[in-house]
Amino acid sequence: MGYPFLTRMSVNKERTSMLLGYDDNTCEWCSLDDTGRIDSRQSLSEHGIGSDQHTQHIQFMGRNRVLVITQDKVGKWLHLYEDEEKARLVQTLFVKFPFPVMQAAWQEGQLILLFSIRHRSGAVRIGLYDPEKDEARWVTPDLDNPQFVFWSASTREVGVNVGGFGRVYSYSEEILPSSEIPYTEYAYPVMDKQGELIAVSIPMEDGFQPGWIRQGEDRVHECSRDSQPFSELIRMQLDPHQQLVLCEGITCGRWQYVQYTLDREKRYELYDYPGILTQAVLSRDRQGLIGKYESIVRPPVPEIYRFSEQTRTIPHFSVERDERIGKHPDKEPDVIYGWVRYVDDMIPYMDMHPEDAEQVVIYLHGGPHNCLFDSFSPVISGLYQAGVRVIGLNYPGSSGFGMDYRMRIQNDWGGVDADVIQFMREQMLSSYSNVSLYGVSYGAYLALLVAGKSPALWSTVVACAPFTDLEGLYAGGGAKLRSFLETEIGELLHDPSALRDRSPTAYVSGLSEVDIQLIHGQADQLCPVEQTERLYLDIMENKQMSGAVGRIELHIVQDMAHEVYSERIWAQKAVDFLTCSRVST
């Protein structure tokens, strides 16, 4: 896109500094005032970045020290900076350590890295690595699909969730490699631990309620019994000194923050605002949230929400950074949040409807268990500016609308979710002659499947990073993907006929009748690029045999993996393809 894109943001524990990392491998160390606004910024540039290196990790190491980890084909480079005002590089260390770093910390004067390994069996184990000694040790045994929550180097504790239960593992130098690593198990998933307080997520019939436990006691304290449960509870932050807990989650598809006192008083609630604010922490004066803000038309930036002002204000950026970020539309699309009944389900969707729009694009998110928010989408923004109506569909299986809705596609990929898409086309959008499909990852799979089954309903399909053959996806997948598919579509895996029926490769004839654009990253490790290439060749062959007319494009993007925000790389290409027929008539 020609400008740096914010990919990482972190605020130190004292709320005095912020780290910003961009996709061009540049990093900035920013000082914050009491309210959370940026006072000054320094570029972390002394370590330089070679053409074959990329920034893998950045984080604070205490109040006034920053770690930057870069990686090349040979190994990792650990760069330590000190002094916020001058950002001086004080140490660089090279290590041949192949595993991604989850976190880093000082432990008894030594830099220690937390990492994880997934075995071929699918089990995951978490360990610590000492780069000075080039030694590693385990801090958990092999675990089945663990969710990492926290690491406290000072108390030598690691928190994970396994099978719906929370575990806090305690390790010390006295524990031998052959010894069983002790842990405390909790009846609910753990979310944070500060001192003797443990934050937990309490499953409810219609969501999750935040709560807390005091170490050594069995009593669970709910933060509130009167508030609507979170559809998804993403993060909790305990503040034992202020006796507060900050909860971050999703309710009915909207990002939400709620702060409670430990005695159940609700201090404030941030909900129903344009765009989304994520990864937020309290400012130093406790009167605002500092987080990563984005909207449909605006890429991620640091932003503050001040409780007293009840309005959002963006921290001041220097002119130089503003020029590098580029221009984006000032006007946000008018977003209508609607629901449509399908059999016994209420299907949620977002509707961006320019005046006099004659074309509609149904936008399908990936996942399948993601959720479409009014977050940054250059495709939606581009279509809206072109006068196209966009329906952002949270099809069955989407998160953020309760566990029952999330589980609706269990053992039913390409079933009810595909039916809902066709239902909306035939019922809600029947007056339009020009309706197209745009999907990413799982959404791209659905777009191809639905279009292949009923090609007459669709004008154009853009499928980005799809998979097209369920049987091949399972057969060629690694342990993690195979385990995921066994959980998600286990029954279908034993029925080759059903797998073929729910794979776009079975509908090449129908897909030959639709204008199709296929986009895929060459470095995609999740959805095989070979499946996209094979589908393209099959469609081309069918077109030659059948004489079917229509456009078909294949774009393979070198070095692009299956990653968040990759849409910005192909956005203009997709918008141009989707609007071509409308513009040319």
Coordinates of C-alpha atoms in Angstrom, one line a residue:
M1 CA 0.0 0.0 0.0
G2 CA 3.1 2.3 0.1
Y3 CA 3.0 3.3 3.8
P4 CA 3.8 1.6 7.1
F5 CA 0.9 -0.4 8.7
L6 CA 0.7 -0.7 12.5
T7 CA 1.0 -4.4 13.4
R8 CA 2.1 -4.3 17.0
M9 CA 1.4 -2.1 20.0
S10 CA 2.3 -2.4 23.6
V11 CA 2.2 -0.2 26.7
N12 CA 4.5 -0.7 29.7
K13 CA 3.3 -1.7 33.1
E14 CA 3.8 1.8 34.5
R15 CA 1.8 3.4 31.6
T16 CA 4.7 5.8 30.9
S17 CA 5.7 4.5 27.4
M18 CA 4.3 2.8 24.3
L19 CA 5.9 0.6 21.6
L20 CA 4.7 0.8 18.1
G21 CA 5.7 -1.8 15.4
Y22 CA 5.0 -1.5 11.7
D23 CA 5.0 -3.9 8.8
D24 CA 8.1 -2.2 7.3
N25 CA 10.0 -3.5 10.4
T26 CA 10.4 0.0 11.9
C27 CA 9.6 0.4 15.6
E28 CA 9.0 3.5 17.7
W29 CA 9.4 4.1 21.4
C30 CA 6.9 6.7 22.6
S31 CA 6.6 8.5 25.9
L32 CA 3.1 9.0 27.4
D33 CA 1.8 11.7 29.7
D34 CA -0.6 11.0 32.5
T35 CA -3.7 10.9 30.2
G36 CA -2.1 8.5 27.8
R37 CA -1.3 11.0 25.0
I38 CA 2.1 10.8 23.2
D39 CA 4.7 13.3 24.4
S40 CA 7.6 12.3 22.2
R41 CA 8.8 9.4 20.1
Q42 CA 12.1 7.8 19.2
S43 CA 12.9 5.4 16.3
L44 CA 14.5 2.1 17.3
S45 CA 16.8 2.0 14.3
E46 CA 20.4 1.4 15.5
H47 CA 20.1 -2.4 15.0
G48 CA 19.1 -1.9 11.3
I49 CA 17.1 -4.4 9.3
G50 CA 18.7 -6.5 6.6
S51 CA 16.7 -7.4 3.5
D52 CA 16.3 -11.0 4.7
Q53 CA 15.4 -10.0 8.3
H54 CA 12.0 -9.3 9.8
T55 CA 10.9 -8.1 13.2
Q56 CA 9.4 -11.1 15.1
H57 CA 8.8 -9.6 18.6
I58 CA 8.9 -6.3 20.5
Q59 CA 8.2 -5.7 24.2
F60 CA 9.1 -3.8 27.3
M61 CA 11.6 -5.2 29.7
G62 CA 10.7 -3.1 32.7
R63 CA 10.0 0.6 32.7
N64 CA 13.0 1.8 30.6
R65 CA 14.2 -1.1 28.6
V66 CA 13.0 -2.5 25.3
L67 CA 13.7 -5.8 23.5
V68 CA 13.4 -6.1 19.8
I69 CA 13.8 -9.6 18.2
T70 CA 14.6 -9.9 14.5
Q71 CA 14.9 -13.1 12.6
D72 CA 16.7 -14.2 9.4
K73 CA 17.3 -17.6 7.8
V74 CA 20.1 -18.4 10.2
G75 CA 18.6 -17.5 13.6
K76 CA 17.4 -14.7 15.9
W77 CA 19.0 -11.4 16.9
L78 CA 18.1 -10.0 20.3
H79 CA 18.5 -6.2 20.5
L80 CA 18.2 -4.4 23.9
Y81 CA 17.5 -0.7 24.0
E82 CA 17.7 1.6 27.0
D83 CA 16.8 5.3 27.7
E84 CA 13.5 6.4 26.4
E85 CA 14.8 9.8 25.5
K86 CA 17.7 8.6 23.4
A87 CA 16.7 5.0 22.6
R88 CA 20.3 3.7 22.8
L89 CA 21.2 0.2 21.6
V90 CA 23.1 -1.4 24.5
Q91 CA 23.3 -5.1 23.5
T92 CA 22.9 -7.4 20.5
L93 CA 22.9 -11.2 20.9
F94 CA 22.6 -13.8 18.1
V95 CA 21.0 -17.2 18.9
K96 CA 20.2 -20.2 16.7
F97 CA 16.8 -20.7 18.3
P98 CA 14.2 -22.0 15.9
F99 CA 11.0 -21.5 17.9
P100 CA 8.8 -18.3 18.0
V101 CA 9.2 -16.3 21.2
M102 CA 5.9 -15.8 23.1
Q103 CA 7.3 -13.4 25.8
A104 CA 10.6 -12.4 27.4
A105 CA 11.6 -11.4 30.9
W106 CA 14.4 -10.8 33.4
Q107 CA 14.8 -13.6 35.9
E108 CA 17.5 -13.3 38.4
G109 CA 19.5 -10.9 36.2
Q110 CA 19.2 -13.1 33.1
L111 CA 17.2 -12.6 29.9
I112 CA 14.8 -15.5 29.6
L113 CA 12.5 -16.3 26.6
L114 CA 9.2 -18.2 26.9
F115 CA 8.4 -20.4 23.9
S116 CA 6.2 -23.4 22.9
I117 CA 6.6 -26.5 20.7
R118 CA 3.9 -28.5 19.0
H119 CA 4.8 -32.1 18.6
R120 CA 3.8 -34.2 15.7
S121 CA 1.2 -35.8 17.9
G122 CA -0.5 -32.4 18.3
A123 CA 0.5 -32.0 22.0
V124 CA 2.0 -28.6 23.0
R125 CA 4.7 -28.0 25.6
I126 CA 5.8 -24.6 27.0
G127 CA 9.4 -24.0 27.9
L128 CA 12.0 -21.4 28.9
Y129 CA 15.2 -20.6 27.0
D130 CA 18.3 -18.9 28.4
P131 CA 20.1 -17.3 25.4
E132 CA 23.3 -16.7 27.3
K133 CA 23.7 -20.3 28.3
D134 CA 21.9 -21.7 25.2
E135 CA 19.8 -23.9 27.5
A136 CA 16.1 -24.7 27.5
R137 CA 13.9 -26.3 30.2
W138 CA 10.2 -27.2 30.3
V139 CA 7.7 -25.4 32.5
T140 CA 4.7 -27.5 31.5
P141 CA 4.2 -31.1 30.4
D142 CA 2.7 -32.0 27.1
L143 CA -0.8 -30.4 26.9
D144 CA -3.7 -31.0 24.6
N145 CA -4.6 -27.7 22.9
P146 CA -3.6 -25.4 25.7
Q147 CA -4.5 -21.7 25.7
F148 CA -1.6 -19.6 27.1
V149 CA -2.8 -16.8 29.5
F150 CA 0.1 -15.4 31.5
W151 CA 3.7 -15.8 32.6
S152 CA 5.0 -14.3 35.9
A153 CA 8.8 -14.5 35.9
S154 CA 9.0 -13.0 39.4
T155 CA 6.8 -15.7 41.0
R156 CA 7.8 -18.4 38.5
E157 CA 4.3 -19.2 37.3
V158 CA 2.7 -19.9 33.9
G159 CA -1.1 -19.8 33.5
V160 CA -2.8 -21.9 30.8
N161 CA -6.3 -23.2 30.1
V162 CA -6.8 -26.8 29.1
G163 CA -10.2 -28.4 28.4
G164 CA -12.2 -25.6 30.0
F165 CA -10.2 -25.6 33.3
G166 CA -7.5 -23.2 34.4
R167 CA -4.0 -24.3 35.5
V168 CA -1.2 -22.4 37.0
Y169 CA 2.1 -24.2 36.8
S170 CA 4.9 -23.4 39.3
Y171 CA 8.5 -24.1 38.4
S172 CA 11.8 -23.6 40.2
E173 CA 15.4 -24.5 39.8
E174 CA 14.9 -27.4 42.3
I175 CA 12.5 -29.2 39.9
L176 CA 14.5 -31.8 38.0
P177 CA 13.8 -32.4 34.2
S178 CA 12.3 -35.8 35.1
S179 CA 10.1 -34.4 37.9
E180 CA 6.4 -33.8 37.5
I181 CA 5.8 -30.0 37.3
P182 CA 3.4 -29.0 40.1
Y183 CA 0.3 -27.0 39.2
T184 CA -3.0 -25.7 40.8
E185 CA -6.1 -26.4 38.8
Y186 CA -9.2 -24.1 38.9
A187 CA -12.8 -25.0 37.9
Y188 CA -12.9 -22.1 35.4
P189 CA -10.5 -20.8 32.8
V190 CA -8.0 -18.4 34.3
M191 CA -7.6 -14.9 32.7
D192 CA -5.0 -13.1 34.9
K193 CA -3.2 -13.5 38.2
Q194 CA -1.8 -10.6 40.3
G195 CA -0.5 -11.6 43.7
E196 CA -3.1 -13.8 45.4
L197 CA -6.0 -12.7 43.1
I198 CA -6.9 -14.9 40.1
A199 CA -9.3 -13.6 37.4
V200 CA -11.6 -16.3 35.9
S201 CA -14.1 -16.6 33.1
I202 CA -17.3 -18.3 34.3
P203 CA -19.3 -20.1 31.6
M204 CA -23.1 -19.2 31.7
E205 CA -26.0 -20.5 29.6
D206 CA -25.8 -17.5 27.3
G207 CA -22.2 -16.5 27.5
F208 CA -19.4 -15.8 30.0
Q209 CA -19.4 -13.8 33.3
P210 CA -16.1 -12.4 34.7
G211 CA -15.2 -13.3 38.2
W212 CA -12.2 -13.7 40.6
I213 CA -10.8 -16.1 43.2
R214 CA -8.5 -15.5 46.0
Q215 CA -5.6 -18.0 46.0
G216 CA -6.1 -20.8 48.5
E217 CA -9.9 -20.2 48.7
D218 CA -12.7 -22.1 46.9
R219 CA -15.2 -19.2 46.8
V220 CA -15.7 -17.7 43.3
H221 CA -16.8 -14.0 43.3
E222 CA -18.8 -12.9 40.2
C223 CA -18.1 -9.4 39.1
S224 CA -21.8 -8.8 38.5
R225 CA -24.9 -10.8 38.4
D226 CA -27.0 -8.1 36.8
S227 CA -25.0 -7.4 33.7
Q228 CA -25.5 -9.1 30.4
P229 CA -22.9 -11.9 30.0
F230 CA -20.1 -11.5 27.4
S231 CA -20.7 -13.5 24.3
E232 CA -16.9 -13.9 24.2
L233 CA -14.7 -12.9 27.2
I234 CA -11.3 -12.1 25.6
R235 CA -9.2 -10.6 28.4
M236 CA -9.3 -9.5 32.1
Q237 CA -6.8 -7.3 33.8
L238 CA -6.6 -7.2 37.6
D239 CA -5.5 -4.2 39.5
P240 CA -5.1 -5.3 43.2
H241 CA -4.0 -1.9 44.4
Q242 CA -7.1 -0.2 43.1
Q243 CA -9.3 -3.3 43.7
L244 CA -10.4 -3.2 40.1
V245 CA -10.8 -5.6 37.2
L246 CA -11.0 -4.4 33.5
C247 CA -12.9 -6.8 31.2
E248 CA -12.6 -6.9 27.4
G249 CA -14.9 -9.0 25.3
I250 CA -17.6 -9.2 22.7
T251 CA -21.3 -8.8 23.3
C252 CA -23.8 -9.4 20.4
G253 CA -21.0 -8.8 17.9
R254 CA -19.8 -5.5 19.4
W255 CA -16.4 -5.0 21.1
Q256 CA -17.0 -4.0 24.8
Y257 CA -15.0 -2.9 27.9
V258 CA -16.5 -3.0 31.4
Q259 CA -14.6 -2.1 34.6
Y260 CA -15.8 -3.4 38.0
T261 CA -14.6 -3.0 41.5
L262 CA -13.9 -6.4 43.2
D263 CA -17.1 -5.8 45.3
R264 CA -19.2 -5.8 42.1
E265 CA -19.7 -2.1 41.5
K266 CA -19.7 -1.3 37.7
R267 CA -17.4 1.7 37.2
Y268 CA -18.0 2.3 33.4
E269 CA -18.9 0.5 30.2
L270 CA -17.5 1.3 26.7
Y271 CA -19.9 -0.1 24.1
D272 CA -21.6 0.8 20.9
Y273 CA -19.0 3.2 19.4
P274 CA -17.9 3.4 15.8
G275 CA -14.9 1.1 15.0
I276 CA -13.3 -1.1 17.6
L277 CA -10.7 -0.5 20.3
T278 CA -8.6 -3.5 21.2
Q279 CA -5.6 -4.4 23.5
A280 CA -6.6 -1.5 25.8
V281 CA -5.1 -0.6 29.2
L282 CA -5.8 2.1 31.7
S283 CA -3.9 5.3 31.4
R284 CA -1.7 6.4 34.2
D285 CA -4.3 8.7 35.7
R286 CA -6.9 5.9 35.5
Q287 CA -9.3 8.1 33.6
G288 CA -9.0 6.6 30.2
L289 CA -8.2 3.6 28.0
I290 CA -5.2 3.5 25.7
G291 CA -5.6 1.0 22.9
K292 CA -5.4 0.1 19.2
Y293 CA -8.2 1.8 17.4
E294 CA -9.4 1.0 13.9
S295 CA -12.6 1.4 11.8
I296 CA -13.8 0.3 8.4
V297 CA -12.0 3.2 6.6
R298 CA -9.2 3.8 9.1
P299 CA -6.2 1.5 9.7
P300 CA -5.0 0.7 13.3
V301 CA -3.7 3.7 15.3
P302 CA -3.1 4.3 19.0
E303 CA -6.1 6.0 20.5
I304 CA -7.4 7.2 23.8
Y305 CA -10.9 7.0 25.2
R306 CA -11.4 9.5 28.1
F307 CA -14.1 8.6 30.5
S308 CA -14.7 12.1 31.7
E309 CA -15.0 13.5 28.2
Q310 CA -17.1 10.6 26.9
T311 CA -15.4 11.1 23.6
R312 CA -12.5 9.6 21.7
T313 CA -9.4 11.6 21.0
I314 CA -6.4 10.4 18.9
P315 CA -2.9 11.1 20.4
H316 CA -1.0 13.7 18.4
F317 CA 1.3 12.3 15.8
S318 CA 4.3 14.1 14.3
V319 CA 3.9 15.5 10.7
E320 CA 6.4 13.0 9.4
R321 CA 4.5 9.9 10.6
D322 CA 1.2 11.4 9.4
E323 CA 2.6 11.7 5.9
R324 CA 3.9 8.2 5.9
I325 CA 0.6 6.7 7.0
G326 CA -1.2 8.1 4.0
K327 CA -4.7 9.5 3.4
H328 CA -7.9 7.7 4.3
P329 CA -11.5 8.8 4.0
D330 CA -12.7 10.9 6.8
K331 CA -16.4 9.9 6.6
E332 CA -17.3 6.5 8.1
P333 CA -19.8 4.4 6.3
D334 CA -23.3 4.4 7.9
V335 CA -23.5 0.9 9.4
I336 CA -26.8 -0.7 10.1
Y337 CA -26.7 -3.7 12.4
G338 CA -29.5 -6.0 11.4
W339 CA -30.9 -9.5 12.0
V340 CA -32.8 -11.8 9.6
R341 CA -34.7 -14.9 10.7
Y342 CA -33.7 -18.2 9.0
V343 CA -35.7 -21.2 10.3
D344 CA -35.0 -21.0 14.1
D345 CA -31.9 -18.8 13.9
M346 CA -31.5 -15.0 14.0
I347 CA -28.7 -14.3 11.5
P348 CA -26.7 -11.1 12.3
Y349 CA -25.3 -8.9 9.6
M350 CA -23.8 -5.4 9.0
D351 CA -25.4 -3.3 6.2
M352 CA -23.5 -0.5 4.5
H353 CA -25.9 1.0 2.0
P354 CA -24.9 4.0 -0.1
E355 CA -27.8 5.9 -1.6
D356 CA -29.1 4.6 -4.9
A357 CA -26.8 1.6 -4.8
E358 CA -27.5 -0.8 -7.7
Q359 CA -24.9 -3.5 -6.9
V360 CA -24.5 -5.6 -3.7
V361 CA -21.5 -7.5 -2.4
I362 CA -22.0 -10.1 0.4
Y363 CA -18.8 -10.0 2.5
L364 CA -17.8 -13.3 4.2
H365 CA -15.2 -13.3 7.0
G366 CA -12.8 -16.1 7.6
G367 CA -12.6 -18.4 10.6
P368 CA -15.1 -20.0 10.6
H369 CA -15.3 -18.8 14.2
N370 CA -14.3 -15.2 13.6
C371 CA -16.7 -12.3 13.7
L372 CA -17.1 -9.4 11.3
F373 CA -16.8 -6.1 13.2
D374 CA -16.7 -2.6 11.8
S375 CA -12.9 -3.0 11.8
F376 CA -10.5 -1.9 9.1
S377 CA -11.4 -3.3 5.7
P378 CA -10.1 -1.5 2.6
V379 CA -12.3 -3.7 0.5
I380 CA -15.5 -2.6 2.2
S381 CA -14.3 1.0 2.2
G382 CA -13.5 0.9 -1.5
L383 CA -16.8 -0.7 -2.4
Y384 CA -18.7 1.7 -0.4
Q385 CA -17.0 4.7 -2.0
A386 CA -17.7 3.2 -5.4
G387 CA -21.4 3.2 -4.5
V388 CA -21.8 -0.5 -3.8
R389 CA -24.0 -1.8 -1.0
V390 CA -22.1 -4.2 1.2
I391 CA -23.7 -6.9 3.5
G392 CA -21.2 -8.1 6.0
L393 CA -22.6 -11.5 7.1
N394 CA -21.9 -13.2 10.4
Y395 CA -23.1 -16.6 9.2
P396 CA -23.8 -19.5 11.7
G397 CA -20.5 -20.4 13.3
S398 CA -19.4 -16.9 13.9
S399 CA -18.2 -15.9 17.4
G400 CA -19.7 -13.1 19.5
F401 CA -23.3 -14.2 19.4
G402 CA -23.4 -17.0 22.0
M403 CA -22.0 -20.5 22.2
D404 CA -25.1 -22.1 20.5
Y405 CA -24.7 -19.9 17.4
R406 CA -20.9 -20.6 17.3
M407 CA -21.6 -24.4 17.4
R408 CA -24.2 -24.3 14.7
I409 CA -21.8 -25.6 12.0
Q410 CA -20.3 -28.4 14.2
N411 CA -20.0 -31.3 11.8
D412 CA -21.8 -29.2 9.2
W413 CA -19.2 -27.1 7.3
G414 CA -20.7 -25.9 4.0
G415 CA -24.2 -26.8 5.3
V416 CA -26.4 -24.3 7.2
D417 CA -23.8 -21.5 6.7
A418 CA -24.0 -21.9 2.9
D419 CA -27.8 -22.2 3.0
V420 CA -28.0 -18.9 4.8
I421 CA -26.0 -17.1 2.1
Q422 CA -28.3 -18.3 -0.6
F423 CA -31.4 -17.5 1.5
M424 CA -30.2 -13.9 1.9
R425 CA -29.6 -13.6 -1.9
E426 CA -33.1 -15.0 -2.8
Q427 CA -35.1 -13.3 0.0
M428 CA -33.4 -10.1 1.2
L429 CA -31.6 -9.2 -2.0
S430 CA -34.1 -10.5 -4.6
S431 CA -34.7 -7.1 -6.2
Y432 CA -31.0 -6.7 -7.2
S433 CA -29.8 -8.1 -10.5
N434 CA -26.1 -7.6 -9.6
V435 CA -25.1 -9.5 -6.5
S436 CA -21.5 -10.7 -5.9
L437 CA -19.6 -12.6 -3.2
Y438 CA -16.3 -11.7 -1.5
G439 CA -14.7 -14.0 1.0
V440 CA -11.5 -14.6 2.8
S441 CA -10.2 -18.0 4.0
Y442 CA -13.2 -19.9 5.2
G443 CA -15.4 -17.2 3.8
A444 CA -13.7 -17.7 0.4
Y445 CA -14.5 -21.4 0.7
L446 CA -18.1 -20.6 1.3
A447 CA -18.2 -18.1 -1.6
L448 CA -16.9 -20.7 -4.1
L449 CA -19.1 -23.4 -2.8
V450 CA -22.3 -21.3 -2.9
A451 CA -21.5 -19.9 -6.4
G452 CA -20.6 -23.3 -7.8
K453 CA -23.9 -24.7 -6.6
S454 CA -26.1 -21.8 -7.9
P455 CA -24.1 -19.8 -10.5
A456 CA -27.1 -18.1 -11.9
L457 CA -27.6 -16.1 -8.6
W458 CA -24.2 -14.4 -8.7
S459 CA -22.4 -11.9 -10.9
T460 CA -18.9 -12.1 -9.5
V461 CA -16.9 -14.0 -6.9
V462 CA -13.6 -12.9 -5.3
A463 CA -12.1 -15.7 -3.2
C464 CA -8.9 -14.8 -1.2
A465 CA -6.8 -17.5 0.4
P466 CA -9.5 -20.3 0.1
F467 CA -9.4 -24.0 0.6
T468 CA -11.3 -25.9 -2.1
D469 CA -11.1 -29.6 -1.2
L470 CA -12.0 -30.7 2.3
E471 CA -10.7 -34.2 1.9
G472 CA -7.3 -33.0 0.6
L473 CA -7.1 -30.3 3.3
Y474 CA -7.3 -33.0 6.0
A475 CA -5.0 -35.5 4.3
G476 CA -2.3 -32.9 3.7
G477 CA -2.6 -31.0 7.0
G478 CA -0.3 -30.9 9.9
A479 CA -1.1 -32.2 13.4
K480 CA -2.7 -28.9 14.5
L481 CA -4.9 -28.5 11.4
R482 CA -6.0 -32.2 11.5
S483 CA -6.9 -31.9 15.2
F484 CA -8.9 -28.8 14.4
L485 CA -10.8 -30.5 11.5
E486 CA -11.5 -33.6 13.6
T487 CA -13.2 -31.4 16.2
E488 CA -15.0 -29.2 13.7
I489 CA -16.2 -31.7 11.0
G490 CA -15.3 -35.1 12.6
E491 CA -18.4 -37.0 11.3
L492 CA -18.0 -35.7 7.8
L493 CA -14.4 -36.9 7.6
H494 CA -15.6 -40.5 7.6
D495 CA -17.9 -39.8 4.6
P496 CA -15.9 -39.1 1.4
S497 CA -19.1 -38.5 -0.6
A498 CA -20.2 -35.8 1.8
L499 CA -16.8 -34.2 1.8
R500 CA -16.9 -34.0 -2.0
D501 CA -20.4 -32.6 -1.9
R502 CA -19.2 -29.8 0.3
S503 CA -16.0 -29.0 -1.6
P504 CA -15.9 -26.3 -4.4
T505 CA -13.9 -28.7 -6.5
A506 CA -17.1 -30.6 -7.1
Y507 CA -18.7 -27.6 -8.8
V508 CA -16.2 -26.6 -11.4
S509 CA -18.9 -26.6 -14.1
G510 CA -21.0 -24.0 -12.2
L511 CA -18.0 -21.9 -11.3
S512 CA -17.1 -21.7 -15.0
E513 CA -20.2 -19.7 -15.5
V514 CA -19.3 -16.9 -13.0
D515 CA -16.7 -14.2 -13.1
I516 CA -14.1 -15.3 -10.6
Q517 CA -10.9 -13.8 -9.1
L518 CA -8.7 -16.0 -7.0
I519 CA -6.0 -14.5 -4.8
H520 CA -3.6 -16.5 -2.6
G521 CA -0.3 -16.1 -0.8
Q522 CA 2.6 -18.2 -1.9
A523 CA 3.7 -18.6 1.7
D524 CA 0.3 -19.7 3.1
Q525 CA 0.9 -22.5 5.6
L526 CA -2.8 -22.9 6.5
C527 CA -4.8 -23.0 3.3
P528 CA -2.7 -24.7 0.6
V529 CA -2.1 -22.5 -2.4
E530 CA -1.9 -25.6 -4.5
Q531 CA -5.7 -26.1 -4.0
T532 CA -6.4 -22.7 -5.4
E533 CA -4.0 -23.3 -8.4
R534 CA -5.7 -26.6 -9.1
L535 CA -9.2 -25.1 -9.0
Y536 CA -8.1 -22.4 -11.4
L537 CA -6.7 -25.0 -13.9
D538 CA -9.8 -27.1 -13.6
I539 CA -12.1 -24.1 -14.4
M540 CA -9.9 -23.1 -17.3
E541 CA -10.1 -26.6 -18.7
N542 CA -13.8 -26.7 -18.3
K543 CA -14.2 -23.3 -20.0
Q544 CA -12.3 -24.6 -23.0
M545 CA -14.5 -27.7 -23.2
S546 CA -17.8 -26.1 -22.5
G547 CA -17.3 -22.7 -24.2
A548 CA -18.3 -20.9 -21.0
V549 CA -17.5 -17.2 -21.2
G550 CA -16.6 -14.9 -18.4
R551 CA -13.5 -13.5 -16.6
I552 CA -11.2 -15.6 -14.4
E553 CA -8.1 -14.3 -12.7
L554 CA -5.5 -16.0 -10.6
H555 CA -3.1 -13.9 -8.5
I556 CA -0.4 -15.6 -6.4
V557 CA 1.3 -13.1 -4.0
Q558 CA 4.9 -13.9 -3.3
D559 CA 6.0 -14.1 0.4
M560 CA 2.5 -13.5 1.7
A561 CA 1.3 -15.9 4.5
H562 CA -2.1 -16.5 6.0
E563 CA -2.1 -13.4 8.2
V564 CA -4.3 -10.8 9.7
Y565 CA -4.8 -7.6 7.7
S566 CA -3.4 -9.1 4.5
E567 CA -6.5 -7.8 2.8
R568 CA -4.8 -4.5 2.4
I569 CA -2.4 -6.1 0.0
W570 CA -5.0 -7.1 -2.6
A571 CA -7.8 -4.7 -1.8
Q572 CA -7.6 -2.5 -4.9
K573 CA -7.3 -5.5 -7.1
A574 CA -10.5 -7.0 -5.6
V575 CA -12.5 -3.8 -5.6
D576 CA -11.6 -3.2 -9.3
F577 CA -12.7 -6.8 -10.2
L578 CA -16.0 -6.6 -8.3
T579 CA -16.9 -3.2 -9.8
C580 CA -15.7 -3.8 -13.4
S581 CA -19.0 -5.0 -14.8
R582 CA -20.9 -2.2 -13.2
V583 CA -18.5 0.5 -14.3
S584 CA -18.2 -0.7 -17.9
T585 CA -22.0 -0.8 -18.6

